């Protein structure tokens, strides 16, 4: 079962999507990006990585997943606490955590529309 998401709406033009305490080798539940909210967005990853990597993946069909790329065109694959900005018109997005042993890595994405 995918790791659940927690949604909050700090403003009518901002959506915050959080996957808290993602276990090692876990796939987060996908979030459906609505309207134009993926055009200006960021993702922040923090916690105790212990050798793990968090990759953001996107899909238009929910079956075939590709790496999400940052504004410089590089895949968002984080191995330590960091914040990356991106723009995407994909329909679905989710984090994937591989490696490591700690259960205390969290992913928070902010979408502006």
Tab-separated table of N, CA and C in Angstrom:
chain	number	residue	atom	x	y	z
A	1	UNK	N	0.846	-1.184	0.000
A	1	UNK	CA	0.000	0.000	0.000
A	1	UNK	C	0.887	1.241	0.000
A	2	UNK	N	0.653	2.192	-0.873
A	2	UNK	CA	1.475	3.402	-0.929
A	2	UNK	C	1.376	4.227	0.361
A	3	UNK	N	2.472	4.912	0.654
A	3	UNK	CA	2.504	5.779	1.830
A	3	UNK	C	1.510	6.928	1.635
A	4	UNK	N	0.637	7.209	2.628
A	4	UNK	CA	-0.432	8.209	2.449
A	4	UNK	C	0.077	9.647	2.387
A	5	UNK	N	-0.785	10.508	1.881
A	5	UNK	CA	-0.470	11.935	1.798
A	5	UNK	C	-1.327	12.715	2.783
A	6	UNK	N	-0.820	13.898	3.123
A	6	UNK	CA	-1.544	14.829	3.991
A	6	UNK	C	-1.640	16.144	3.218
A	7	UNK	N	-2.852	16.621	3.001
A	7	UNK	CA	-3.067	17.855	2.242
A	7	UNK	C	-3.397	19.010	3.163
A	8	UNK	N	-2.900	20.201	2.807
A	8	UNK	CA	-3.323	21.429	3.482
A	8	UNK	C	-3.395	22.539	2.447
A	9	UNK	N	-4.178	23.549	2.771
A	9	UNK	CA	-4.433	24.647	1.842
A	9	UNK	C	-4.148	25.974	2.560
A	10	UNK	N	-2.864	26.385	2.638
A	10	UNK	CA	-2.520	27.618	3.345
A	10	UNK	C	-3.160	28.870	2.740
A	11	UNK	N	-3.545	28.786	1.479
A	11	UNK	CA	-4.112	29.912	0.748
A	11	UNK	C	-4.925	29.304	-0.394
A	12	UNK	N	-5.878	30.019	-0.938
A	12	UNK	CA	-6.685	29.441	-2.024
A	12	UNK	C	-5.874	29.195	-3.292
A	13	UNK	N	-4.679	29.767	-3.378
A	13	UNK	CA	-3.825	29.555	-4.540
A	13	UNK	C	-2.594	28.713	-4.218
A	14	UNK	N	-2.594	28.062	-3.044
A	14	UNK	CA	-1.460	27.231	-2.627
A	14	UNK	C	-1.977	25.903	-2.084
A	15	UNK	N	-1.378	24.815	-2.554
A	15	UNK	CA	-1.675	23.482	-2.030
A	15	UNK	C	-0.371	22.907	-1.489
A	16	UNK	N	-0.415	22.395	-0.270
A	16	UNK	CA	0.733	21.718	0.325
A	16	UNK	C	0.408	20.236	0.424
A	17	UNK	N	1.304	19.413	-0.119
A	17	UNK	CA	1.126	17.964	-0.116
A	17	UNK	C	2.301	17.373	0.656
A	18	UNK	N	2.016	16.595	1.700
A	18	UNK	CA	3.087	16.039	2.532
A	18	UNK	C	2.990	14.525	2.614
A	19	UNK	N	4.139	13.891	2.511
A	19	UNK	CA	4.301	12.470	2.798
A	19	UNK	C	5.228	12.440	3.999
A	20	UNK	N	4.698	12.168	5.185
A	20	UNK	CA	5.464	12.248	6.426
A	20	UNK	C	6.049	10.893	6.806
A	21	UNK	N	7.307	10.919	7.283
A	21	UNK	CA	7.992	9.718	7.771
A	21	UNK	C	7.878	8.550	6.796
A	22	UNK	N	8.345	8.764	5.576
A	22	UNK	CA	8.296	7.730	4.540
A	22	UNK	C	9.324	6.644	4.873
A	23	UNK	N	8.884	5.393	5.021
A	23	UNK	CA	9.821	4.310	5.334
A	23	UNK	C	10.764	4.015	4.168
A	24	UNK	N	11.828	3.301	4.471
A	24	UNK	CA	12.784	2.888	3.458
A	24	UNK	C	12.104	2.005	2.411
A	25	UNK	N	12.508	2.171	1.156
A	25	UNK	CA	11.985	1.387	0.031
A	25	UNK	C	10.461	1.448	-0.075
A	26	UNK	N	9.932	2.653	0.048
A	26	UNK	CA	8.483	2.879	0.013
A	26	UNK	C	8.133	3.830	-1.144
A	27	UNK	N	6.993	3.595	-1.752
A	27	UNK	CA	6.453	4.466	-2.791
A	27	UNK	C	5.322	5.274	-2.172
A	28	UNK	N	5.353	6.588	-2.334
A	28	UNK	CA	4.286	7.423	-1.814
A	28	UNK	C	3.039	7.321	-2.674
A	29	UNK	N	1.886	7.526	-2.060
A	29	UNK	CA	0.634	7.594	-2.829
A	29	UNK	C	0.761	8.730	-3.840
A	30	UNK	N	0.191	8.555	-5.013
A	30	UNK	CA	0.293	9.630	-5.998
A	30	UNK	C	-0.701	10.739	-5.676
A	31	UNK	N	-0.319	11.940	-6.092
A	31	UNK	CA	-1.191	13.103	-5.978
A	31	UNK	C	-1.548	13.534	-7.390
A	32	UNK	N	-2.817	13.824	-7.629
A	32	UNK	CA	-3.262	14.310	-8.933
A	32	UNK	C	-3.129	15.823	-8.965
A	33	UNK	N	-2.282	16.316	-9.854
A	33	UNK	CA	-2.059	17.757	-9.970
A	33	UNK	C	-3.240	18.356	-10.726
A	34	UNK	N	-3.922	19.271	-10.079
A	34	UNK	CA	-5.124	19.856	-10.653
A	34	UNK	C	-4.851	21.223	-11.286
A	35	UNK	N	-5.634	21.548	-12.298
A	35	UNK	CA	-5.604	22.856	-12.936
A	35	UNK	C	-4.178	23.199	-13.343
A	36	UNK	N	-3.683	24.359	-12.958
A	36	UNK	CA	-2.335	24.785	-13.339
A	36	UNK	C	-1.382	24.793	-12.148
A	37	UNK	N	-1.710	24.033	-11.101
A	37	UNK	CA	-0.916	24.067	-9.876
A	37	UNK	C	0.495	23.510	-10.027
A	38	UNK	N	0.799	22.724	-11.033
A	38	UNK	CA	2.144	22.192	-11.206
A	38	UNK	C	3.104	23.120	-11.907
A	39	UNK	N	2.625	24.263	-12.365
A	39	UNK	CA	3.481	25.151	-13.158
A	39	UNK	C	4.496	25.919	-12.321
A	40	UNK	N	4.198	26.174	-11.060
A	40	UNK	CA	5.149	26.815	-10.147
A	40	UNK	C	5.114	26.009	-8.855
A	41	UNK	N	6.164	25.208	-8.615
A	41	UNK	CA	6.121	24.290	-7.486
A	41	UNK	C	7.518	24.043	-6.926
A	42	UNK	N	7.527	23.538	-5.692
A	42	UNK	CA	8.785	23.149	-5.061
A	42	UNK	C	8.557	21.911	-4.222
A	43	UNK	N	9.630	21.196	-3.950
A	43	UNK	CA	9.582	20.039	-3.068
A	43	UNK	C	10.741	20.151	-2.084
A	44	UNK	N	10.443	19.891	-0.820
A	44	UNK	CA	11.454	19.914	0.230
A	44	UNK	C	11.491	18.533	0.867
A	45	UNK	N	12.694	18.011	1.048
A	45	UNK	CA	12.889	16.705	1.654
A	45	UNK	C	13.800	16.886	2.862
A	46	UNK	N	13.424	16.257	3.981
A	46	UNK	CA	14.234	16.410	5.195
A	46	UNK	C	14.093	15.167	6.066
A	47	UNK	N	15.052	14.996	6.945
A	47	UNK	CA	15.021	13.873	7.873
A	47	UNK	C	16.361	13.169	7.921
A	48	UNK	N	16.350	11.949	8.411
A	48	UNK	CA	17.547	11.136	8.582
A	48	UNK	C	17.638	10.150	7.416
A	49	UNK	N	18.448	10.476	6.422
A	49	UNK	CA	18.479	9.708	5.180
A	49	UNK	C	19.186	8.363	5.315
A	50	UNK	N	20.259	8.281	6.092
A	50	UNK	CA	21.029	7.048	6.290
A	50	UNK	C	21.302	6.316	4.978
A	51	UNK	N	21.731	7.058	3.963
A	51	UNK	CA	22.083	6.437	2.690
A	51	UNK	C	20.938	6.257	1.706
A	52	UNK	N	19.776	6.775	2.012
A	52	UNK	CA	18.646	6.612	1.095
A	52	UNK	C	18.576	7.750	0.080
A	53	UNK	N	17.778	7.538	-0.951
A	53	UNK	CA	17.537	8.524	-1.995
A	53	UNK	C	16.032	8.694	-2.157
A	54	UNK	N	15.587	9.947	-2.250
A	54	UNK	CA	14.183	10.234	-2.546
A	54	UNK	C	14.129	10.786	-3.963
A	55	UNK	N	13.361	10.122	-4.820
A	55	UNK	CA	13.187	10.528	-6.209
A	55	UNK	C	11.733	10.931	-6.418
A	56	UNK	N	11.508	12.037	-7.114
A	56	UNK	CA	10.147	12.431	-7.472
A	56	UNK	C	9.853	11.876	-8.854
A	57	UNK	N	8.687	11.228	-8.987
A	57	UNK	CA	8.282	10.618	-10.257
A	57	UNK	C	6.958	11.221	-10.720
A	58	UNK	N	6.785	11.323	-12.027
A	58	UNK	CA	5.548	11.846	-12.621
A	58	UNK	C	5.028	10.878	-13.670
A	59	UNK	N	3.716	10.980	-13.928
A	59	UNK	CA	3.077	10.111	-14.906
A	59	UNK	C	1.833	10.798	-15.466
A	60	UNK	N	1.492	10.461	-16.669
A	60	UNK	CA	0.232	10.941	-17.252
A	60	UNK	C	-0.837	9.852	-17.275
A	61	UNK	N	-0.445	8.598	-16.992
A	61	UNK	CA	-1.426	7.513	-17.016
A	61	UNK	C	-1.498	6.738	-15.703
A	62	UNK	N	-0.636	7.044	-14.731
A	62	UNK	CA	-0.647	6.350	-13.454
A	62	UNK	C	-0.029	4.961	-13.503
A	63	UNK	N	0.529	4.588	-14.638
A	63	UNK	CA	1.150	3.271	-14.808
A	63	UNK	C	2.645	3.398	-15.090
A	64	UNK	N	2.984	4.260	-16.036
A	64	UNK	CA	4.374	4.461	-16.444
A	64	UNK	C	4.907	5.724	-15.766
A	65	UNK	N	5.912	5.569	-14.901
A	65	UNK	CA	6.439	6.675	-14.093
A	65	UNK	C	7.823	7.067	-14.571
A	66	UNK	N	8.053	8.367	-14.707
A	66	UNK	CA	9.321	8.923	-15.163
A	66	UNK	C	9.852	9.883	-14.108
A	67	UNK	N	11.175	10.091	-14.060
A	67	UNK	CA	11.719	11.048	-13.087
A	67	UNK	C	11.239	12.472	-13.368
A	68	UNK	N	10.858	13.172	-12.325
A	68	UNK	CA	10.542	14.600	-12.437
A	68	UNK	C	11.857	15.354	-12.524
A	69	UNK	N	11.914	16.376	-13.360
A	69	UNK	CA	13.149	17.152	-13.541
A	69	UNK	C	12.989	18.544	-12.948
A	70	UNK	N	14.084	19.056	-12.397
A	70	UNK	CA	14.059	20.401	-11.836
A	70	UNK	C	14.153	21.434	-12.960
A	71	UNK	N	14.228	22.696	-12.591
A	71	UNK	CA	14.234	23.769	-13.595
A	71	UNK	C	15.477	23.764	-14.475
A	72	UNK	N	16.562	23.100	-14.015
A	72	UNK	CA	17.781	22.989	-14.818
A	72	UNK	C	17.758	21.752	-15.720
A	73	UNK	N	16.709	20.919	-15.594
A	73	UNK	CA	16.587	19.721	-16.415
A	73	UNK	C	17.163	18.467	-15.791
A	74	UNK	N	17.597	18.556	-14.521
A	74	UNK	CA	18.163	17.399	-13.843
A	74	UNK	C	17.082	16.644	-13.074
A	75	UNK	N	17.173	15.305	-13.030
A	75	UNK	CA	16.196	14.540	-12.251
A	75	UNK	C	16.248	14.944	-10.775
A	76	UNK	N	15.093	15.025	-10.137
A	76	UNK	CA	15.045	15.343	-8.703
A	76	UNK	C	15.249	14.036	-7.947
A	77	UNK	N	16.505	13.808	-7.534
A	77	UNK	CA	16.929	12.627	-6.786
A	77	UNK	C	17.750	13.141	-5.609
A	78	UNK	N	17.152	13.181	-4.429
A	78	UNK	CA	17.773	13.838	-3.270
A	78	UNK	C	18.299	12.814	-2.276
A	79	UNK	N	19.546	13.029	-1.831
A	79	UNK	CA	20.191	12.116	-0.886
A	79	UNK	C	20.455	12.777	0.464
A	80	UNK	N	19.998	14.002	0.616
A	80	UNK	CA	20.107	14.744	1.867
A	80	UNK	C	19.019	15.814	1.867
A	81	UNK	N	18.833	16.458	3.006
A	81	UNK	CA	17.834	17.502	3.089
A	81	UNK	C	18.071	18.572	2.037
A	82	UNK	N	17.039	18.915	1.287
A	82	UNK	CA	17.188	19.896	0.211
A	82	UNK	C	15.815	20.375	-0.238
A	83	UNK	N	15.828	21.448	-1.021
A	83	UNK	CA	14.619	21.977	-1.651
A	83	UNK	C	14.907	22.129	-3.133
A	84	UNK	N	13.990	21.656	-3.962
A	84	UNK	CA	14.137	21.778	-5.414
A	84	UNK	C	12.876	22.400	-5.987
A	85	UNK	N	13.065	23.257	-6.970
A	85	UNK	CA	11.923	23.872	-7.646
A	85	UNK	C	11.710	23.177	-8.980
A	86	UNK	N	10.435	23.121	-9.404
A	86	UNK	CA	10.114	22.469	-10.668
A	86	UNK	C	8.847	23.062	-11.269
A	87	UNK	N	8.637	22.725	-12.523
A	87	UNK	CA	7.413	23.067	-13.235
A	87	UNK	C	7.019	21.826	-14.017
A	88	UNK	N	5.752	21.411	-13.884
A	88	UNK	CA	5.327	20.189	-14.551
A	88	UNK	C	3.866	20.274	-14.968
A	89	UNK	N	3.579	19.731	-16.128
A	89	UNK	CA	2.191	19.627	-16.570
A	89	UNK	C	1.704	18.178	-16.492
A	90	UNK	N	2.482	17.305	-15.855
A	90	UNK	CA	2.075	15.908	-15.684
A	90	UNK	C	0.815	15.831	-14.828
A	91	UNK	N	0.091	14.746	-14.955
A	91	UNK	CA	-1.153	14.569	-14.207
A	91	UNK	C	-0.916	14.058	-12.791
A	92	UNK	N	0.029	13.147	-12.620
A	92	UNK	CA	0.282	12.541	-11.310
A	92	UNK	C	1.727	12.762	-10.876
A	93	UNK	N	1.935	12.806	-9.542
A	93	UNK	CA	3.274	12.952	-8.972
A	93	UNK	C	3.337	12.155	-7.683
A	94	UNK	N	4.516	11.566	-7.405
A	94	UNK	CA	4.702	10.826	-6.158
A	94	UNK	C	6.188	10.710	-5.833
A	95	UNK	N	6.526	10.552	-4.546
A	95	UNK	CA	7.917	10.304	-4.171
A	95	UNK	C	8.187	8.805	-4.076
A	96	UNK	N	9.428	8.435	-4.334
A	96	UNK	CA	9.883	7.059	-4.152
A	96	UNK	C	11.162	7.123	-3.336
A	97	UNK	N	11.191	6.390	-2.212
A	97	UNK	CA	12.384	6.353	-1.371
A	97	UNK	C	13.029	4.987	-1.497
A	98	UNK	N	14.320	4.975	-1.825
A	98	UNK	CA	15.060	3.724	-1.947
A	98	UNK	C	16.264	3.750	-1.029
A	99	UNK	N	16.611	2.581	-0.488
A	99	UNK	CA	17.782	2.440	0.366
A	99	UNK	C	17.587	3.028	1.749
A	100	UNK	N	18.644	2.955	2.553
A	100	UNK	CA	18.602	3.503	3.909
A	100	UNK	C	17.766	2.652	4.843
A	101	UNK	N	17.814	2.999	6.122
A	101	UNK	CA	17.092	2.207	7.127
A	101	UNK	C	16.156	3.051	7.974
A	102	UNK	N	16.345	4.355	8.010
A	102	UNK	CA	15.564	5.228	8.882
A	102	UNK	C	14.139	5.404	8.372
A	103	UNK	N	13.203	5.571	9.301
A	103	UNK	CA	11.809	5.827	8.924
A	103	UNK	C	11.460	7.293	9.059
A	104	UNK	N	12.460	8.142	9.119
A	104	UNK	CA	12.158	9.552	9.396
A	104	UNK	C	12.564	10.490	8.265
A	105	UNK	N	12.185	10.166	7.041
A	105	UNK	CA	12.375	11.070	5.903
A	105	UNK	C	10.995	11.542	5.470
A	106	UNK	N	10.832	12.863	5.383
A	106	UNK	CA	9.551	13.441	4.974
A	106	UNK	C	9.713	14.251	3.698
A	107	UNK	N	8.633	14.312	2.923
A	107	UNK	CA	8.612	15.042	1.662
A	107	UNK	C	7.432	16.000	1.715
A	108	UNK	N	7.704	17.287	1.452
A	108	UNK	CA	6.639	18.293	1.422
A	108	UNK	C	6.724	19.032	0.093
A	109	UNK	N	5.621	19.030	-0.634
A	109	UNK	CA	5.557	19.689	-1.939
A	109	UNK	C	4.564	20.837	-1.851
A	110	UNK	N	4.937	21.962	-2.418
A	110	UNK	CA	4.046	23.129	-2.465
A	110	UNK	C	3.775	23.455	-3.918
A	111	UNK	N	2.484	23.553	-4.264
A	111	UNK	CA	2.060	23.858	-5.625
A	111	UNK	C	1.323	25.199	-5.605
A	112	UNK	N	1.683	26.078	-6.513
A	112	UNK	CA	1.037	27.397	-6.597
A	112	UNK	C	0.255	27.496	-7.892
A	113	UNK	N	-0.958	28.040	-7.808
A	113	UNK	CA	-1.765	28.126	-9.012
A	113	UNK	C	-2.512	29.418	-9.116
